[in-house]
CSV table of C-alpha atoms in Angstrom, one decimal:
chain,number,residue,atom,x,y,z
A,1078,UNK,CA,0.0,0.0,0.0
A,1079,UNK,CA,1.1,3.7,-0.6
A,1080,UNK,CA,-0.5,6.1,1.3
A,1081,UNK,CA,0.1,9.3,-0.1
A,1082,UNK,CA,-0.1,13.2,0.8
A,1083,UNK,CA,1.5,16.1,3.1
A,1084,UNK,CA,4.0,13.8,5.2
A,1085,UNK,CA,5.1,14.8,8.4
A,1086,UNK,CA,7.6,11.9,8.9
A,1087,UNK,CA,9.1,13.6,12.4
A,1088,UNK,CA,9.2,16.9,13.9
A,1089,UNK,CA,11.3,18.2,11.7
A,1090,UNK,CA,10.7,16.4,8.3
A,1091,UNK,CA,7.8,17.4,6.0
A,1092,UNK,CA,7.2,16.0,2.3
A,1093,UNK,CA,4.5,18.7,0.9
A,1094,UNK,CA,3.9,15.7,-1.9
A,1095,UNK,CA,5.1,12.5,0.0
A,1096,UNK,CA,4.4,9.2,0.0
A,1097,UNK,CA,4.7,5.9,2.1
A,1098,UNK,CA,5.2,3.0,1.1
A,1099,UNK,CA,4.5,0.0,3.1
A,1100,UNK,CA,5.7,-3.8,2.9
A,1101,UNK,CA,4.2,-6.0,5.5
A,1102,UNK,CA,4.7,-4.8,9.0
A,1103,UNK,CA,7.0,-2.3,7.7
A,1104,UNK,CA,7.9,0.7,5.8
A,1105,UNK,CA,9.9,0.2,2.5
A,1106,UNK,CA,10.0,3.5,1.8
A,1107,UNK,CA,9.4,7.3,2.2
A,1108,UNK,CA,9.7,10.1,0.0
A,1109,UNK,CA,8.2,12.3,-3.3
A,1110,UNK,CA,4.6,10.4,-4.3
A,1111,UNK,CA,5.8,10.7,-7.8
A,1112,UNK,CA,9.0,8.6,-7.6
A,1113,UNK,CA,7.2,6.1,-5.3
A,1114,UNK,CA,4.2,5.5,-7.5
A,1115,UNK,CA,6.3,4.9,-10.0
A,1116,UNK,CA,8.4,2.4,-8.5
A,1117,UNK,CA,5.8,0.5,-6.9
A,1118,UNK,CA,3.1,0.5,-9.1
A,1119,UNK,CA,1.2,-2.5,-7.8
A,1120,UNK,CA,0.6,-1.0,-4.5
A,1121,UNK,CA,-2.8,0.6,-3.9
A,1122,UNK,CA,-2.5,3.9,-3.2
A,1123,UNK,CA,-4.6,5.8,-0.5
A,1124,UNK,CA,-4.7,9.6,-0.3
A,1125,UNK,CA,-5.2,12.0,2.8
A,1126,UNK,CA,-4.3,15.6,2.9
A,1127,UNK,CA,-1.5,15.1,6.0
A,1128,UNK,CA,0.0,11.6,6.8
A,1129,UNK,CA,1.3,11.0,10.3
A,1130,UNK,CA,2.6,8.8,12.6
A,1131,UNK,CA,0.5,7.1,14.8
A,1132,UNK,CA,0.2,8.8,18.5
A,1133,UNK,CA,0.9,7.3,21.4
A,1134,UNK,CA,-0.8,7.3,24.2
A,1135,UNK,CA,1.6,6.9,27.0
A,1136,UNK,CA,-0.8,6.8,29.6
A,1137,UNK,CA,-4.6,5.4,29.4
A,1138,UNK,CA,-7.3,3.9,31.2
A,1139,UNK,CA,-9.0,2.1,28.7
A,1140,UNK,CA,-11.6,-0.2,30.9
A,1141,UNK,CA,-12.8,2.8,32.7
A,1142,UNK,CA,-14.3,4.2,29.7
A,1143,UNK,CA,-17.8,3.2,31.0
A,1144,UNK,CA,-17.3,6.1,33.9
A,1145,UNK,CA,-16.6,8.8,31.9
A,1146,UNK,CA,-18.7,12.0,33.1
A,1147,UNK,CA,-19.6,10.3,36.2
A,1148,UNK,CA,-16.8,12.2,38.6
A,1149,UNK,CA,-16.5,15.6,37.0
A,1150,UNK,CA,-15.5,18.4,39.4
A,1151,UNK,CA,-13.8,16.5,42.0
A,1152,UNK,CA,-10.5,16.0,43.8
A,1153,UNK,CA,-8.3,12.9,43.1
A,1154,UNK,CA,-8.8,11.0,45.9
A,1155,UNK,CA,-12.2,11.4,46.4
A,1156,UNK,CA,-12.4,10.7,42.6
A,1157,UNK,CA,-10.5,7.8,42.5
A,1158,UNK,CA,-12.3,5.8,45.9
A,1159,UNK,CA,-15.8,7.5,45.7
A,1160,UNK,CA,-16.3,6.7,41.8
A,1161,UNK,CA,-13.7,5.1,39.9
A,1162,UNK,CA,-12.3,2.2,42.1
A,1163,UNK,CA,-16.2,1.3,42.9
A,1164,UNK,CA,-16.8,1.2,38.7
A,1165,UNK,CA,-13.8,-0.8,38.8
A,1166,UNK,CA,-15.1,-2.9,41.0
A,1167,UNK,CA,-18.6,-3.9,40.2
A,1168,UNK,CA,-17.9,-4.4,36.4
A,1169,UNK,CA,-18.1,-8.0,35.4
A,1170,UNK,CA,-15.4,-10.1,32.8
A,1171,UNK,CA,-17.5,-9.2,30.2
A,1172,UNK,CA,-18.6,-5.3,30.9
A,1173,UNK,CA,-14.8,-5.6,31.6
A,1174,UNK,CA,-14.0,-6.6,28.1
A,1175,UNK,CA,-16.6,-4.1,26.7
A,1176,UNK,CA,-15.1,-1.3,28.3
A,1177,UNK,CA,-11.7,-2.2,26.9
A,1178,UNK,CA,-13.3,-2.1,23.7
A,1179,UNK,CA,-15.2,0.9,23.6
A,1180,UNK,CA,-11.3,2.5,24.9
A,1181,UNK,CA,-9.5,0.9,22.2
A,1182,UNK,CA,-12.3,2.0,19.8
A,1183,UNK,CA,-11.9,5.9,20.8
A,1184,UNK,CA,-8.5,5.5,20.5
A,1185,UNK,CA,-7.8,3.9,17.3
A,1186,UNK,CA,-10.7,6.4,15.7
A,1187,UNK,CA,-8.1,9.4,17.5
A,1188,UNK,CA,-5.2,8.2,15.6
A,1189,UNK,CA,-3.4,6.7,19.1
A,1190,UNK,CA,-2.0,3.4,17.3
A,1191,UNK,CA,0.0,2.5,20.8
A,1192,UNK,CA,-1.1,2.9,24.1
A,1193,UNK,CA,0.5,2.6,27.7
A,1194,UNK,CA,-2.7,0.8,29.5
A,1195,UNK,CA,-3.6,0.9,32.9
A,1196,UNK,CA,-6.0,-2.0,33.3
A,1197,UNK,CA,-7.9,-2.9,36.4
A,1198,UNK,CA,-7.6,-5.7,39.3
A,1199,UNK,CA,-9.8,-7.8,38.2
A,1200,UNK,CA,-10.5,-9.5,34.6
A,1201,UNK,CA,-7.4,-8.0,32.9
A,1202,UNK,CA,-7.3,-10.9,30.1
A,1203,UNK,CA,-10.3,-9.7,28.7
A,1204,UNK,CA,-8.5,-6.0,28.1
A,1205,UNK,CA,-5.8,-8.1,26.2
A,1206,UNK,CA,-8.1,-10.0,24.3
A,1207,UNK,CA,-9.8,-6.6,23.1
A,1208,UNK,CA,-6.9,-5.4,22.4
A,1209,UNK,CA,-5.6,-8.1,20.3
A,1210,UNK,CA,-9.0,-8.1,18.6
A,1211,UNK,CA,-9.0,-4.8,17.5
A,1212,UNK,CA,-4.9,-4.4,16.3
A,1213,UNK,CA,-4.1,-1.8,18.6
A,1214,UNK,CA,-0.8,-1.4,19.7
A,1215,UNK,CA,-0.1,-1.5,23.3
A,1216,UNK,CA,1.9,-2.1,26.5
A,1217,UNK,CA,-0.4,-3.5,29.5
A,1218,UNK,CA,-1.0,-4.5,32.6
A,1219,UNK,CA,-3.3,-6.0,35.4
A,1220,UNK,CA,-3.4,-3.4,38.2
A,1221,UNK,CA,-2.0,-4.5,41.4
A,1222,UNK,CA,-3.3,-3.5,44.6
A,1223,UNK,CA,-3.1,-5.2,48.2
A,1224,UNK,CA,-3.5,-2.1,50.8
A,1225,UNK,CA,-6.5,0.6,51.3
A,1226,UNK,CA,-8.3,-0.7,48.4
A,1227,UNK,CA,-12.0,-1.9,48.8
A,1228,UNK,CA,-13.6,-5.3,48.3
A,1229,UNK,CA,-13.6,-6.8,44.9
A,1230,UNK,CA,-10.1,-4.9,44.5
A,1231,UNK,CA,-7.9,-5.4,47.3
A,1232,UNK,CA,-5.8,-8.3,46.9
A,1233,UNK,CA,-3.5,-10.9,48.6
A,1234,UNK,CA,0.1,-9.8,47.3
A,1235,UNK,CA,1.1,-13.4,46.8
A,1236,UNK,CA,-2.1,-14.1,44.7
A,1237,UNK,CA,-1.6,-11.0,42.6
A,1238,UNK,CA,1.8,-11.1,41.8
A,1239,UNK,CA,1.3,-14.7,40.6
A,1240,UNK,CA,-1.5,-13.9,38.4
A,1241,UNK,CA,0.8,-11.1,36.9
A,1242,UNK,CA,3.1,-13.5,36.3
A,1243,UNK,CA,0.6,-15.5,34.9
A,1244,UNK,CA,-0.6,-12.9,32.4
A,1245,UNK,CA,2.8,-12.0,31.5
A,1246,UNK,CA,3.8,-15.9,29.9
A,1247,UNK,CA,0.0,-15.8,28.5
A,1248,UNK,CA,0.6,-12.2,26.5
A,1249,UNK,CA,3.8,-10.4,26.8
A,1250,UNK,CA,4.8,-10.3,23.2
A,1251,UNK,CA,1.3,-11.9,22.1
A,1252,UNK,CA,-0.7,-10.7,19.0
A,1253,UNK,CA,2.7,-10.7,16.7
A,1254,UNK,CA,4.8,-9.0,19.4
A,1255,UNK,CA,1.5,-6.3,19.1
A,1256,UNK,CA,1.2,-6.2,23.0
A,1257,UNK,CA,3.5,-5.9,25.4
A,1258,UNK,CA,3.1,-6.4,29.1
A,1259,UNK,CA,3.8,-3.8,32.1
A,1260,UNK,CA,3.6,-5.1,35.4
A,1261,UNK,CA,1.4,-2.3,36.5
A,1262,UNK,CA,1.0,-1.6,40.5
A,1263,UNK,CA,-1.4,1.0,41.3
A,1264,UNK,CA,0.3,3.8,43.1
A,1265,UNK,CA,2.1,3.5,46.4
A,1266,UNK,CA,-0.9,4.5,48.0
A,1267,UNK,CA,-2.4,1.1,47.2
A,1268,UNK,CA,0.6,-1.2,47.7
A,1269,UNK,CA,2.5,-2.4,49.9
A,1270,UNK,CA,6.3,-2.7,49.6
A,1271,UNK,CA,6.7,-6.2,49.3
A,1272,UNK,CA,3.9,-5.4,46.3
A,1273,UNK,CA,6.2,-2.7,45.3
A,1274,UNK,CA,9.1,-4.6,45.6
A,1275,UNK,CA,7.3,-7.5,43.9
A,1276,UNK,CA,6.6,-5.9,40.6
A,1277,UNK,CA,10.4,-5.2,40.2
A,1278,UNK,CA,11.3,-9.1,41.0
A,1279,UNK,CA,8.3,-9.6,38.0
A,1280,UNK,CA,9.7,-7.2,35.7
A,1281,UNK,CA,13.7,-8.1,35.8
A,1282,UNK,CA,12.4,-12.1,35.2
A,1283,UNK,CA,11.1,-11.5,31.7
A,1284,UNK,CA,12.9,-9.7,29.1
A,1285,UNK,CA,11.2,-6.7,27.4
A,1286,UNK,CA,8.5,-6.4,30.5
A,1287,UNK,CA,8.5,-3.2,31.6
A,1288,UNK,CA,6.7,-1.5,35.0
A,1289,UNK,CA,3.9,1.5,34.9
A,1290,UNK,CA,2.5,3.2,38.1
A,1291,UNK,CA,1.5,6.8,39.0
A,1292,UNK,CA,3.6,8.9,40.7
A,1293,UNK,CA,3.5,12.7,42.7
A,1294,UNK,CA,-0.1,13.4,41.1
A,1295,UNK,CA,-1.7,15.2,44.0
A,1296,UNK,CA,-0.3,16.3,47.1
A,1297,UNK,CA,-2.5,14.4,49.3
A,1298,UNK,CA,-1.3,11.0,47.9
A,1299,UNK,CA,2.5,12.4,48.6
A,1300,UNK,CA,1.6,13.4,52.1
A,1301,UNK,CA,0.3,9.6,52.1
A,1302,UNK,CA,3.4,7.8,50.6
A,1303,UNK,CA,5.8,10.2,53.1
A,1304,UNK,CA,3.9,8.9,56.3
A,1305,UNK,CA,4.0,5.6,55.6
A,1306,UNK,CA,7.6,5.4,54.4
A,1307,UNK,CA,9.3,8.7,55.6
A,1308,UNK,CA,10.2,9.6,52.2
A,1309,UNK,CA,8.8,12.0,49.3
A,1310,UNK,CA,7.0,9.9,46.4
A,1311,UNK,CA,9.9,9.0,44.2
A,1312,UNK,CA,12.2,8.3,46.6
A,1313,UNK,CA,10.5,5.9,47.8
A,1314,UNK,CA,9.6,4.4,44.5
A,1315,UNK,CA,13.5,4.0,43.9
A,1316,UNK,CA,13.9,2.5,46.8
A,1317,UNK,CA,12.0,-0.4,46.0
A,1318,UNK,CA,13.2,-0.5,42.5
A,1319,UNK,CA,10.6,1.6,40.9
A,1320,UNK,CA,12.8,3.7,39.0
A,1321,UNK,CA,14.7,2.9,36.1
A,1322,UNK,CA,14.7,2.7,31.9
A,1323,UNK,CA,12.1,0.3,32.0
A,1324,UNK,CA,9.6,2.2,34.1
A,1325,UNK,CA,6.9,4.7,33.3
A,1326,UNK,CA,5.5,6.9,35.4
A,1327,UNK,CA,2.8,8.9,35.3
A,1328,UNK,CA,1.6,12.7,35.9
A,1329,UNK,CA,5.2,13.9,38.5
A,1330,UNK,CA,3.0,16.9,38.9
A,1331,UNK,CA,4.8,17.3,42.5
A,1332,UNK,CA,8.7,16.5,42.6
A,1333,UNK,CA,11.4,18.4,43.9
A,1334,UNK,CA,14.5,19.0,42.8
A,1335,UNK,CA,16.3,15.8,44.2
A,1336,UNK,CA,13.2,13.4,43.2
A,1337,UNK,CA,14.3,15.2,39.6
A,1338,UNK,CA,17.8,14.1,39.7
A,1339,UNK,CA,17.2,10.7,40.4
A,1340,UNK,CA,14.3,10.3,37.5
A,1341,UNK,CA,17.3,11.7,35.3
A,1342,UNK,CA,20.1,9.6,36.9
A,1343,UNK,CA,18.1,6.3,36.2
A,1344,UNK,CA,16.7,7.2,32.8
A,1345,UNK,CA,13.0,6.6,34.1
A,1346,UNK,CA,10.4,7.8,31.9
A,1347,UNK,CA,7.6,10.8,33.0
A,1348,UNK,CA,4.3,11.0,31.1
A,1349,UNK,CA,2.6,13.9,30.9
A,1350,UNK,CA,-1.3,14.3,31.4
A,1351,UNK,CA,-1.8,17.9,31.0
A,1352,UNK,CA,-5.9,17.7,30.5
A,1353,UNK,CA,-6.8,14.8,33.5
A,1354,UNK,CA,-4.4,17.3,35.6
A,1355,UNK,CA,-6.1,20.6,34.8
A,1356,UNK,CA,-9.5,18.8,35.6
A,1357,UNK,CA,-8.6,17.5,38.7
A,1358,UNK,CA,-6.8,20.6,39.9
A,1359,UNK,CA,-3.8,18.5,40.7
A,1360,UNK,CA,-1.5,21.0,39.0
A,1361,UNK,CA,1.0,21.6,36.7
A,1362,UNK,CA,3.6,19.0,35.8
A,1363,UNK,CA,7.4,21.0,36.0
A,1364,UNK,CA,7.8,19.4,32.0
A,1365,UNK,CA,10.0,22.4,30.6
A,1366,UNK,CA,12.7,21.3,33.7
A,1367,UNK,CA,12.0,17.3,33.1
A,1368,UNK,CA,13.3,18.2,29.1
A,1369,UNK,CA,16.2,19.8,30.2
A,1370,UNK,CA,17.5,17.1,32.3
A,1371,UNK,CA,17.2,14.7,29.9
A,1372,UNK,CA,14.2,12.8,31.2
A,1373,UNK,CA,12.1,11.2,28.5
A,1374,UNK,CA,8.7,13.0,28.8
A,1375,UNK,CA,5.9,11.3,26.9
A,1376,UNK,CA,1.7,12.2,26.8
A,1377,UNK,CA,-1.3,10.8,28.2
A,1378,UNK,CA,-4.6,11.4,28.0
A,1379,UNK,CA,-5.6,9.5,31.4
A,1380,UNK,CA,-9.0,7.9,31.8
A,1381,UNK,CA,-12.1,9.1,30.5
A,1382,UNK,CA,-13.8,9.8,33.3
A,1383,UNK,CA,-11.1,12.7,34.2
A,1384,UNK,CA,-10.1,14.2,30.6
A,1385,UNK,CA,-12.8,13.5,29.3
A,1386,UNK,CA,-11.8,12.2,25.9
A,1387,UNK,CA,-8.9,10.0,24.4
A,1388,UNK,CA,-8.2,13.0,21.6
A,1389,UNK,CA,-4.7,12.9,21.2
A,1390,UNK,CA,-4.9,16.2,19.3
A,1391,UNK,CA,-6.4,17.8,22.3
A,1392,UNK,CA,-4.0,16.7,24.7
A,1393,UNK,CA,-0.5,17.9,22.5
A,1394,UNK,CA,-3.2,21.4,22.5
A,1395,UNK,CA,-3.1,21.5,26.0
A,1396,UNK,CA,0.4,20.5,26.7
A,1397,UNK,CA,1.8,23.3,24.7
A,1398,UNK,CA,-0.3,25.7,26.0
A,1399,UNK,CA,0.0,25.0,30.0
A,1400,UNK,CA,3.4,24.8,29.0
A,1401,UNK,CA,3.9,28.2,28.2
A,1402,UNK,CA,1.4,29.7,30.7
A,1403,UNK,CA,3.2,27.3,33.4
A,1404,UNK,CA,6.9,29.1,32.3
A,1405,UNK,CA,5.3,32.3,31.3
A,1406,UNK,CA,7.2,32.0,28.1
A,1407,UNK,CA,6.0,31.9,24.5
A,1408,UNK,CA,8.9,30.1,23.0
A,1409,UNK,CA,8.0,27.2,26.1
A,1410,UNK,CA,6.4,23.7,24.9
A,1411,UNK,CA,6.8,24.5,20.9
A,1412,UNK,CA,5.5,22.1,18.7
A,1413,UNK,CA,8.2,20.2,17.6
A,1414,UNK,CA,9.2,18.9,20.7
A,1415,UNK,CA,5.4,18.6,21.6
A,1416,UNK,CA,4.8,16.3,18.6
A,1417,UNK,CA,7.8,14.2,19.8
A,1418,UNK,CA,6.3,13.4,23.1
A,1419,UNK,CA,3.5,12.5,21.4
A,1420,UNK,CA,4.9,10.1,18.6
A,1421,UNK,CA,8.5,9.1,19.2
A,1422,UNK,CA,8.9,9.9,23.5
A,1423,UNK,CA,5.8,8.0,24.1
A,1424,UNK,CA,7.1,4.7,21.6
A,1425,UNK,CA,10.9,5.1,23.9
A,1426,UNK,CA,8.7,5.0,27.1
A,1427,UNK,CA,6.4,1.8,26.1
A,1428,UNK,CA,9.9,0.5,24.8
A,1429,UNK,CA,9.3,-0.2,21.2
A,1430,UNK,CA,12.2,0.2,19.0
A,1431,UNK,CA,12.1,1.5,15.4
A,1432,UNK,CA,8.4,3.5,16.2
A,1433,UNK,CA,7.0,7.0,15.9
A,1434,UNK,CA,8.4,8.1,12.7
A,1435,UNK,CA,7.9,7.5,9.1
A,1436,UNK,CA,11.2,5.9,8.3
A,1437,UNK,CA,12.3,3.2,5.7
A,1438,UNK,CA,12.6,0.1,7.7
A,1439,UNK,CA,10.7,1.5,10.9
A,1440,UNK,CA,7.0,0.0,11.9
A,1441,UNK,CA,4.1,0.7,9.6
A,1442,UNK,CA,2.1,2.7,12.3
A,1443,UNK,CA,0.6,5.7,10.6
A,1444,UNK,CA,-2.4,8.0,10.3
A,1445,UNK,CA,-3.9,9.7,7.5
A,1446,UNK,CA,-6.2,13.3,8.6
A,1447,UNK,CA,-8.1,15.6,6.5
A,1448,UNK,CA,-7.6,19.5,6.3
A,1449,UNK,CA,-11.0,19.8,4.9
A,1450,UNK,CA,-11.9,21.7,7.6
A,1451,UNK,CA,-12.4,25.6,8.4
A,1452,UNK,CA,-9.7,25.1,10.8
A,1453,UNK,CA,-7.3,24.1,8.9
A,1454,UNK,CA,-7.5,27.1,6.3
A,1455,UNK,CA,-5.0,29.0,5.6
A,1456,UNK,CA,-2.7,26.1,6.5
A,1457,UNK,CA,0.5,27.6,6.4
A,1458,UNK,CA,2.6,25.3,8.9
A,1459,UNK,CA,1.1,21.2,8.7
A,1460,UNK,CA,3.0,20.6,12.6
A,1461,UNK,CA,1.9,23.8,13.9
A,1462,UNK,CA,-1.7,22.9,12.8
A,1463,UNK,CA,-1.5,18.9,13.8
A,1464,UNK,CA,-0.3,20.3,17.0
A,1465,UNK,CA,-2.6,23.2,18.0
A,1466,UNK,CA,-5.9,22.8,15.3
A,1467,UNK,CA,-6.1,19.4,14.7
A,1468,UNK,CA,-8.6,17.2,16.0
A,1469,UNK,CA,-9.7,13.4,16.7
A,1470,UNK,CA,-12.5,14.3,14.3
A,1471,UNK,CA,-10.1,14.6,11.6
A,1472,UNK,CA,-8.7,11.4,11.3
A,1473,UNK,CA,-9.8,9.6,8.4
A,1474,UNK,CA,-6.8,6.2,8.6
A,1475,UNK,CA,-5.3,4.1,11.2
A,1476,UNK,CA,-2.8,1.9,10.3
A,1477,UNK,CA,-0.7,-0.5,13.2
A,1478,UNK,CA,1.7,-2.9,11.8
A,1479,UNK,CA,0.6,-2.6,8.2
A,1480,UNK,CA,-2.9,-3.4,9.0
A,1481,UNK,CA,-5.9,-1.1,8.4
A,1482,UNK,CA,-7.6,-0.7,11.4
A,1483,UNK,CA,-9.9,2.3,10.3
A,1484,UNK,CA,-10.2,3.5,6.7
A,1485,UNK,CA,-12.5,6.7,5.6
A,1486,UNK,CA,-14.1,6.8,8.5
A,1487,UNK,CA,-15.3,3.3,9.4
A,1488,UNK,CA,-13.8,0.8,11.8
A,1489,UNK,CA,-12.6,-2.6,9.4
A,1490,UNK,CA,-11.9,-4.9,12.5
A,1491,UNK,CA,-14.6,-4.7,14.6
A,1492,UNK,CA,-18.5,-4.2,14.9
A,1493,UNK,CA,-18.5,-0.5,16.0
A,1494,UNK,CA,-21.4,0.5,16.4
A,1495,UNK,CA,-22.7,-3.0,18.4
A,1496,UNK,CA,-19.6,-2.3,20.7
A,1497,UNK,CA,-21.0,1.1,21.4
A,1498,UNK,CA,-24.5,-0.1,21.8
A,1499,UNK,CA,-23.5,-2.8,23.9
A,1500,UNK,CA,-21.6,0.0,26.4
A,1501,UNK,CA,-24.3,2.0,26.4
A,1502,UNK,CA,-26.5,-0.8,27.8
A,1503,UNK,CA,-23.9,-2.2,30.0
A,1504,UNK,CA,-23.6,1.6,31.6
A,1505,UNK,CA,-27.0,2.4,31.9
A,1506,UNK,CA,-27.4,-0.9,34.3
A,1507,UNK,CA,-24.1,0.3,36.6
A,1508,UNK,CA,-25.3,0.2,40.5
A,1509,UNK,CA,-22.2,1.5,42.1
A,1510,UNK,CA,-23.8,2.1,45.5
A,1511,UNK,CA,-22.9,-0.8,47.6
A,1512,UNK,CA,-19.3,-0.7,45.9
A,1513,UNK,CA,-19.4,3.0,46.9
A,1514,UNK,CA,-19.8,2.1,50.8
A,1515,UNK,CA,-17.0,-1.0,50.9
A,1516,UNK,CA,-14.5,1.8,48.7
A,1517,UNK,CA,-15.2,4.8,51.8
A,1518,UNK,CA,-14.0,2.3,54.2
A,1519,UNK,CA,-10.6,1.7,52.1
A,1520,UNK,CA,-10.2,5.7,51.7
A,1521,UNK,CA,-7.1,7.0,52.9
């Protein structure tokens, strides 16, 4: 296939009359449409006005797509145990698996072709299933939790490490090395450290598994950590092992200068979430001093029920523009380096090689958008307006490992529309009430 147009193969590469071509899995080439046209001419050829690679989404909550609006206008923790751990908890394998779906769905119709997921507890093989289904790309994990979690989610630590080890044979490089696993423990709110420790004994067993948690959201959860273990958030984390090239972590709204130095020092990877952390007041994430340090910074779009949309466009929007406010500088958060943590950052953090640019030889993971929009007229600068016009709305191809996986609007590997009638139905019949009462009990 050649799928032809305005090519934005990086940051700093545009073809005004490009072309890919792709081979399999793989790109065979990049470069002038003419000259590629003519030198594969049995390809079919697709058109879009920009072609793109596919976004990353370096940290989502796909299965708690059934919740979103249901927790606007409130404060972390109160969001997390008076809503979202109670949906968590009362959803079934199968509203499980629908939820994944209608996640994976949003995304792939965004243009995110990878995705850092942060499952649930409970009924995480259903999430990879869904995933495998549909031909997203992704790096997952069963969410671990054995301390001030409520019933249905708190676990024995033995039990859930094993299961997680479990998982990890059953799917880590499953679905043509598609999906990738991430052992995945909550936040050290919820976990204990032989938990904590626990995931890092899990993650140095199997090669390529890597380790995804929150970190220094909100300050309350910080003031949690430090009483239980005398130390600030990410100190503690590296003292159990949760720092490091293979570990991802999310929001670092609240770090300090030392907590800095070691997330530099051990090459651990920061995503950025600037929409979920404008909605729940948490703050502003210090990214401008992260990038200067070094640290691999990636973006995130959070959960649904605190962003509330998986619009990758949106969230490179925001991230530019809180960057700037946040340093009070124009030049802040341009959109080159924007556009990298939201193509080839996020592929570094979920630890895919040879992803999140158009390159000979690199994976065939790419989008195709429209500027047949008001928006995008005059278009005088394609990154500027991918990174501060563009929307979900405008995406028009998603393509993971060669595969088409949404073509001119329509879904090709799944039944959208019944898996958006069916998660209709299956949120319409949520009673979180009694989960409600048994997550207050668990509440720091």
């Amino acid at each position: 296939m050649i799928v032809s147009g305005t090519v934005v193969a990086d940051s700093s590469t545009v073809l005004d009359d490009g072309a890919v071509v792709v081979d399999g899995s793989h790109i065979a080439a990049v470069g002038a449409r003419s000259d590629l046209v003519e030198r594969y001419p049995d390809h079919r050829e697709v058109e879009y006005d920009v072609v793109a690679p596919g976004l990353v989404g370096a940290h989502v909550h796909s299965v708690q797509s059934l919740g979103r609006g249901i927790a606007d206008d409130t404060e972390l923790l109160d969001w997390l145990f008076d809503y979202i751990l109670p949906m968590e908890a009362s959803l079934s394998a199968h509203e499980m698996e629908i939820a994944a779906k209608l996640g994976y769905l949003e995304l792939i119709e965004s243009g995110t072709t990878t995705a850092i997921d942060h499952l649930s507890v409970a009924h995480a093989d259903r999430a990879f299933e869904a995933a495998g289904e549909l031909g997203i790309r992704g790096l997952l994990g069963k969410v671990l939790m054995d301390q001030r979690s409520p019933e249905g989610l708190l676990e024995d630590t033995d039990a859930a490490l094993a299961e997680t080890e479990d998982l990890i044979q059953s799917y880590h490089g499953a679905f043509d090395d598609r999906i990738r696993y991430a052992v995945t423990p909550r936040f050290a709110v919820s976990c204990t450290e032989d938990c904590l420790r626990g995931a890092r004994e899990l993650a140095d067993r199997y090669d390529g598994v890597r380790i995804h948690t929150h970190a220094s959201e909100n300050r309350s959860e910080i003031e949690t950590v430090e009483a239980d273990s005398g130390m600030r958030n990410v100190h503690w984390l590296d003292e159990v092992g949760l720092t490091g090239e293979d570990v991802v972590l999310a929001h670092c709204v609240w770090t300090d200068a030392d907590e800095r130095e070691v997330l530099a020092e051990t090459g651990t990877h920061v995503t950025h979430c600037p929409s979920s952390n404008m909605k729940l007041a948490s703050g502003i994430a210090p990214v401008e001093d992260y990038l200067d340090r070094g640290i691999n910074v990636a973006l995130g779009n959070d959960g649904p029920p605190c962003n509330n949309t998986l619009d990758p466009f949106t969230e490179m929007r925001q991230a530019s523009l809180l960057g700037k406010v946040d340093n009070l500088d124009p030049t802040a958060a341009p959109a080159e380096t924007i556009f990298d943590m939201a193509t080839v950052n996020g592929a570094t953090a979920a630890g895919f090689d040879r992803l999140g640019k158009l390159e000979e030889g690199w994976r065939a993971d790419l989008v195709g958008l429209t500027t047949d929009v008001t928006r995008a007229v005059p278009l005088h600068d394609v990154l500027s307006h991918l990174v501060f016009a563009a929307r979900e709305s405008d995406v028009e191809f998603t393509m993971v490992d060669g595969e088409v996986l949404y073509e001119d609007g329509e879904v090709t590997v799944v039944d959208a529309d019944a898996i958006r009638e069916e998660a209709r139905a299956v949120a319409a019949d949520m009673d979180l009430s009694e989960a409600r009462k048994q997550a207050q009990d668990a509440k720091p």
